[in-house]
Amino acid sequence: MDVRRAAERYPGGDRDAGIESWHAFSFGPHYDPDNLRFGALIACNEERLAPGAGFDEHPHSHTEIVTWVVEGELTHRDSAGYETVVRAGDVQRLSAAGGVRHVERNAGDAPLTFVQMWLAPREPGGDPAYEIVRGIADSTPYAVPEAGAMLHVRRLAAGERTAVPDGAYVYAHVVRGRLRLAGEELGPGDAARLTDPKDVEAVAADAPAELLLWEMRGA
């Protein structure tokens, strides 16, 4: 298991424009040839947008983009004609496929925090697609078959345990709270990269915790 702490993330964004970004993988000017991807995952960005701030229209291609809102509301608009407001508990996915452009903004009055995860598809090309699942339940994994991946959301009460999937690659990101995973204490923004985990559990500390688990197939 490879643990990466929140403080080790690469800083980004534009604070003068109300954008604060923290990158778990090589991103933009922060290049580390040993930190390009894990399994299908090529980005896990923590984004914080002040009211009125956002990312103007920009392109993506050959990427599965999955977004999890922590607090606030994210307004999404793309060149395929989709426009939605994403709230805490919703899972949003934009399949960039052969190419798509989108805008992401905080059009609300409160600060916005979200986690955005990019996955490499197993086959490039195709037509862009969009999906949003409102209020996804803990017991409902979210599949991204194009990337051979499955997202598991775990909201744990104090002291509660949950099994970690037995995947070829498993990426665990702590959204909030503190928990123990395979002997390591993890807090908000911390992540763990597990290869071929077997019989691993995550245990919340003395307060509720929220955990995102990516279960990914091998090559």
mmCIF file of C-alpha atoms in Angstrom, residues 6-219:
data_model
loop_
_atom_site.group_PDB
_atom_site.id
_atom_site.type_symbol
_atom_site.label_atom_id
_atom_site.label_comp_id
_atom_site.label_asym_id
_atom_site.label_seq_id
_atom_site.Cartn_x
_atom_site.Cartn_y
_atom_site.Cartn_z
ATOM 1 C CA ALA A 6 -2.979 15.680 1.565
ATOM 2 C CA ALA A 7 0.049 17.904 2.173
ATOM 3 C CA GLU A 8 1.935 16.116 -0.632
ATOM 4 C CA ARG A 9 -0.554 17.129 -3.316
ATOM 5 C CA TYR A 10 0.588 19.515 -6.039
ATOM 6 C CA PRO A 11 -0.970 22.999 -5.650
ATOM 7 C CA GLY A 12 -2.706 24.606 -8.593
ATOM 8 C CA GLY A 13 -5.557 26.875 -9.583
ATOM 9 C CA ASP A 14 -5.669 30.663 -9.375
ATOM 10 C CA ARG A 15 -6.362 31.997 -5.890
ATOM 11 C CA ASP A 16 -6.840 35.547 -7.156
ATOM 12 C CA ALA A 17 -9.688 34.174 -9.299
ATOM 13 C CA GLY A 18 -11.166 32.185 -6.390
ATOM 14 C CA ILE A 19 -9.860 28.805 -7.605
ATOM 15 C CA GLU A 20 -7.822 26.502 -5.368
ATOM 16 C CA SER A 21 -6.726 23.105 -6.711
ATOM 17 C CA TRP A 22 -4.790 20.206 -5.199
ATOM 18 C CA HIS A 23 -3.568 17.429 -7.508
ATOM 19 C CA ALA A 24 -2.755 13.848 -6.487
ATOM 20 C CA PHE A 25 -1.049 12.997 -9.799
ATOM 21 C CA SER A 26 1.240 14.839 -12.215
ATOM 22 C CA PHE A 27 -0.756 17.752 -13.550
ATOM 23 C CA GLY A 28 0.116 20.809 -15.631
ATOM 24 C CA PRO A 29 3.554 22.131 -14.650
ATOM 25 C CA HIS A 30 3.904 19.534 -11.868
ATOM 26 C CA TYR A 31 5.459 16.573 -13.680
ATOM 27 C CA ASP A 32 6.673 13.440 -11.942
ATOM 28 C CA PRO A 33 7.293 10.473 -14.275
ATOM 29 C CA ASP A 34 6.715 8.122 -11.329
ATOM 30 C CA ASN A 35 3.300 9.633 -10.553
ATOM 31 C CA LEU A 36 1.411 9.654 -13.836
ATOM 32 C CA ARG A 37 -1.376 7.197 -13.032
ATOM 33 C CA PHE A 38 -2.521 4.324 -10.853
ATOM 34 C CA GLY A 39 -4.566 1.684 -12.618
ATOM 35 C CA ALA A 40 -6.978 3.609 -14.848
ATOM 36 C CA LEU A 41 -6.835 6.710 -12.639
ATOM 37 C CA ILE A 42 -4.841 9.591 -14.109
ATOM 38 C CA ALA A 43 -6.089 12.483 -11.947
ATOM 39 C CA CYS A 44 -7.704 13.039 -8.565
ATOM 40 C CA ASN A 45 -8.131 16.766 -8.043
ATOM 41 C CA GLU A 46 -9.559 18.522 -5.002
ATOM 42 C CA GLU A 47 -11.132 21.752 -6.225
ATOM 43 C CA ARG A 48 -12.384 24.699 -4.182
ATOM 44 C CA LEU A 49 -14.289 27.484 -5.950
ATOM 45 C CA ALA A 50 -15.392 30.728 -4.344
ATOM 46 C CA PRO A 51 -18.882 32.003 -5.211
ATOM 47 C CA GLY A 52 -18.879 33.169 -8.820
ATOM 48 C CA ALA A 53 -15.580 31.457 -9.653
ATOM 49 C CA GLY A 54 -15.083 28.634 -12.107
ATOM 50 C CA PHE A 55 -13.355 27.088 -15.081
ATOM 51 C CA ASP A 56 -14.227 28.691 -18.411
ATOM 52 C CA GLU A 57 -14.944 26.516 -21.439
ATOM 53 C CA HIS A 58 -12.089 24.104 -22.095
ATOM 54 C CA PRO A 59 -11.640 20.848 -24.057
ATOM 55 C CA HIS A 60 -11.207 17.211 -23.016
ATOM 56 C CA SER A 61 -10.793 14.019 -25.019
ATOM 57 C CA HIS A 62 -10.274 10.299 -24.336
ATOM 58 C CA THR A 63 -11.053 10.735 -20.629
ATOM 59 C CA GLU A 64 -13.781 9.560 -18.258
ATOM 60 C CA ILE A 65 -14.366 12.462 -15.836
ATOM 61 C CA VAL A 66 -16.172 11.613 -12.587
ATOM 62 C CA THR A 67 -17.093 14.358 -10.118
ATOM 63 C CA TRP A 68 -18.088 14.114 -6.444
ATOM 64 C CA VAL A 69 -19.338 17.297 -4.749
ATOM 65 C CA VAL A 70 -18.341 17.643 -1.089
ATOM 66 C CA GLU A 71 -20.210 20.886 -0.339
ATOM 67 C CA GLY A 72 -21.935 23.565 -2.363
ATOM 68 C CA GLU A 73 -23.305 23.307 -5.904
ATOM 69 C CA LEU A 74 -21.426 22.798 -9.173
ATOM 70 C CA THR A 75 -22.952 24.121 -12.382
ATOM 71 C CA HIS A 76 -21.939 22.051 -15.421
ATOM 72 C CA ARG A 77 -22.472 22.905 -19.081
ATOM 73 C CA ASP A 78 -20.960 21.121 -22.082
ATOM 74 C CA SER A 79 -20.847 21.230 -25.870
ATOM 75 C CA ALA A 80 -23.023 18.100 -26.101
ATOM 76 C CA GLY A 81 -25.928 20.182 -24.767
ATOM 77 C CA TYR A 82 -26.033 19.078 -21.123
ATOM 78 C CA GLU A 83 -26.463 21.648 -18.355
ATOM 79 C CA THR A 84 -26.971 20.523 -14.759
ATOM 80 C CA VAL A 85 -26.377 21.508 -11.145
ATOM 81 C CA VAL A 86 -24.462 18.841 -9.189
ATOM 82 C CA ARG A 87 -24.924 18.677 -5.421
ATOM 83 C CA ALA A 88 -23.388 16.743 -2.531
ATOM 84 C CA GLY A 89 -24.226 13.050 -2.845
ATOM 85 C CA ASP A 90 -24.555 13.136 -6.642
ATOM 86 C CA VAL A 91 -22.160 11.330 -8.989
ATOM 87 C CA GLN A 92 -21.544 13.081 -12.298
ATOM 88 C CA ARG A 93 -19.731 11.504 -15.247
ATOM 89 C CA LEU A 94 -18.678 13.131 -18.492
ATOM 90 C CA SER A 95 -17.280 10.750 -21.107
ATOM 91 C CA ALA A 96 -15.105 13.028 -23.224
ATOM 92 C CA ALA A 97 -14.587 10.303 -25.875
ATOM 93 C CA GLY A 98 -13.454 11.817 -29.189
ATOM 94 C CA GLY A 99 -13.753 15.352 -27.822
ATOM 95 C CA VAL A 100 -16.008 17.636 -25.796
ATOM 96 C CA ARG A 101 -15.857 21.099 -24.258
ATOM 97 C CA HIS A 102 -17.319 22.064 -20.904
ATOM 98 C CA VAL A 103 -17.686 24.804 -18.314
ATOM 99 C CA GLU A 104 -17.642 24.289 -14.535
ATOM 100 C CA ARG A 105 -18.686 27.092 -12.204
ATOM 101 C CA ASN A 106 -19.839 27.920 -8.721
ATOM 102 C CA ALA A 107 -22.943 29.910 -9.554
ATOM 103 C CA GLY A 108 -24.165 29.786 -5.935
ATOM 104 C CA ASP A 109 -23.647 32.027 -2.917
ATOM 105 C CA ALA A 110 -21.662 29.521 -0.837
ATOM 106 C CA PRO A 111 -18.164 28.059 -1.315
ATOM 107 C CA LEU A 112 -17.949 24.930 -3.479
ATOM 108 C CA THR A 113 -15.672 21.945 -2.847
ATOM 109 C CA PHE A 114 -15.552 18.931 -5.133
ATOM 110 C CA VAL A 115 -13.312 15.992 -6.004
ATOM 111 C CA GLN A 116 -12.805 15.326 -9.688
ATOM 112 C CA MET A 117 -11.309 12.062 -10.879
ATOM 113 C CA TRP A 118 -10.126 11.327 -14.420
ATOM 114 C CA LEU A 119 -9.817 7.796 -15.776
ATOM 115 C CA ALA A 120 -8.240 6.592 -18.993
ATOM 116 C CA PRO A 121 -10.666 4.627 -21.204
ATOM 117 C CA ARG A 122 -9.684 1.176 -22.386
ATOM 118 C CA GLU A 123 -10.474 2.199 -25.984
ATOM 119 C CA PRO A 124 -10.098 5.760 -27.344
ATOM 120 C CA GLY A 125 -12.608 7.646 -29.464
ATOM 121 C CA GLY A 126 -16.374 7.397 -29.631
ATOM 122 C CA ASP A 127 -19.109 9.931 -28.955
ATOM 123 C CA PRO A 128 -19.270 12.087 -25.798
ATOM 124 C CA ALA A 129 -21.808 11.058 -23.153
ATOM 125 C CA TYR A 130 -23.072 12.476 -19.890
ATOM 126 C CA GLU A 131 -24.717 10.953 -16.821
ATOM 127 C CA ILE A 132 -25.682 12.089 -13.340
ATOM 128 C CA VAL A 133 -26.898 9.871 -10.489
ATOM 129 C CA ARG A 134 -28.705 11.823 -7.803
ATOM 130 C CA GLY A 135 -28.094 10.900 -4.163
ATOM 131 C CA ILE A 136 -26.229 7.664 -4.772
ATOM 132 C CA ALA A 137 -26.539 5.140 -1.933
ATOM 133 C CA ASP A 138 -23.614 3.473 -0.192
ATOM 134 C CA SER A 139 -24.791 0.057 -1.375
ATOM 135 C CA THR A 140 -24.872 1.091 -5.054
ATOM 136 C CA PRO A 141 -21.480 0.918 -6.797
ATOM 137 C CA TYR A 142 -21.105 3.216 -9.786
ATOM 138 C CA ALA A 143 -19.612 1.468 -12.813
ATOM 139 C CA VAL A 144 -17.430 3.098 -15.437
ATOM 140 C CA PRO A 145 -17.075 0.145 -17.842
ATOM 141 C CA GLU A 146 -15.222 2.231 -20.418
ATOM 142 C CA ALA A 147 -12.302 2.395 -17.950
ATOM 143 C CA GLY A 148 -12.793 -1.008 -16.315
ATOM 144 C CA ALA A 149 -13.524 0.725 -13.014
ATOM 145 C CA MET A 150 -16.123 0.841 -10.241
ATOM 146 C CA LEU A 151 -16.638 3.643 -7.704
ATOM 147 C CA HIS A 152 -17.756 2.710 -4.177
ATOM 148 C CA VAL A 153 -18.938 5.462 -1.832
ATOM 149 C CA ARG A 154 -18.632 4.707 1.869
ATOM 150 C CA ARG A 155 -20.177 6.933 4.547
ATOM 151 C CA LEU A 156 -19.151 5.493 7.899
ATOM 152 C CA ALA A 157 -20.476 6.194 11.381
ATOM 153 C CA ALA A 158 -17.958 6.512 14.208
ATOM 154 C CA GLY A 159 -16.232 3.155 14.679
ATOM 155 C CA GLU A 160 -17.957 1.552 11.680
ATOM 156 C CA ARG A 161 -16.048 -0.842 9.409
ATOM 157 C CA THR A 162 -16.247 -1.425 5.679
ATOM 158 C CA ALA A 163 -14.540 -3.919 3.403
ATOM 159 C CA VAL A 164 -12.155 -2.672 0.735
ATOM 160 C CA PRO A 165 -12.861 -4.245 -2.696
ATOM 161 C CA ASP A 166 -10.484 -6.980 -3.865
ATOM 162 C CA GLY A 167 -9.470 -5.350 -7.137
ATOM 163 C CA ALA A 168 -6.246 -5.472 -9.128
ATOM 164 C CA TYR A 169 -5.914 -1.792 -8.205
ATOM 165 C CA VAL A 170 -7.824 0.055 -5.476
ATOM 166 C CA TYR A 171 -7.543 3.789 -4.890
ATOM 167 C CA ALA A 172 -8.930 5.110 -1.584
ATOM 168 C CA HIS A 173 -9.538 8.850 -1.098
ATOM 169 C CA VAL A 174 -10.684 10.261 2.254
ATOM 170 C CA VAL A 175 -13.262 12.987 1.702
ATOM 171 C CA ARG A 176 -13.913 13.814 5.354
ATOM 172 C CA GLY A 177 -13.247 12.419 8.817
ATOM 173 C CA ARG A 178 -10.466 10.086 9.915
ATOM 174 C CA LEU A 179 -10.112 6.350 9.502
ATOM 175 C CA ARG A 180 -7.672 3.476 9.734
ATOM 176 C CA LEU A 181 -6.832 1.485 6.602
ATOM 177 C CA ALA A 182 -4.456 -1.489 6.641
ATOM 178 C CA GLY A 183 -2.674 -0.143 9.704
ATOM 179 C CA GLU A 184 -2.402 3.460 8.473
ATOM 180 C CA GLU A 185 -4.252 6.459 9.896
ATOM 181 C CA LEU A 186 -5.777 8.569 7.122
ATOM 182 C CA GLY A 187 -7.367 11.998 7.315
ATOM 183 C CA PRO A 188 -9.147 14.393 4.921
ATOM 184 C CA GLY A 189 -7.402 14.596 1.559
ATOM 185 C CA ASP A 190 -5.190 11.593 2.247
ATOM 186 C CA ALA A 191 -5.202 8.716 -0.238
ATOM 187 C CA ALA A 192 -3.960 5.136 -0.407
ATOM 188 C CA ARG A 193 -3.046 3.129 -3.508
ATOM 189 C CA LEU A 194 -3.469 -0.616 -3.010
ATOM 190 C CA THR A 195 -2.366 -3.334 -5.416
ATOM 191 C CA ASP A 196 -4.185 -6.683 -5.214
ATOM 192 C CA PRO A 197 -5.627 -6.055 -1.721
ATOM 193 C CA LYS A 198 -7.124 -9.048 0.077
ATOM 194 C CA ASP A 199 -9.358 -8.929 3.169
ATOM 195 C CA VAL A 200 -8.577 -5.255 3.870
ATOM 196 C CA GLU A 201 -10.944 -3.128 5.988
ATOM 197 C CA ALA A 202 -11.350 0.576 6.631
ATOM 198 C CA VAL A 203 -12.472 1.618 10.133
ATOM 199 C CA ALA A 204 -13.773 5.096 10.964
ATOM 200 C CA ALA A 205 -12.314 6.805 14.024
ATOM 201 C CA ASP A 206 -14.451 8.439 16.715
ATOM 202 C CA ALA A 207 -16.416 10.572 14.224
ATOM 203 C CA PRO A 208 -18.218 9.974 10.920
ATOM 204 C CA ALA A 209 -16.062 9.579 7.804
ATOM 205 C CA GLU A 210 -16.594 9.595 4.046
ATOM 206 C CA LEU A 211 -14.451 7.507 1.715
ATOM 207 C CA LEU A 212 -14.280 7.103 -2.069
ATOM 208 C CA LEU A 213 -12.964 3.732 -3.276
ATOM 209 C CA TRP A 214 -12.045 3.046 -6.886
ATOM 210 C CA GLU A 215 -11.927 -0.646 -7.802
ATOM 211 C CA MET A 216 -10.054 -1.102 -11.064
ATOM 212 C CA ARG A 217 -9.180 -4.040 -13.289
ATOM 213 C CA GLY A 218 -5.657 -4.845 -14.377
ATOM 214 C CA ALA A 219 -4.281 -4.255 -17.855
#
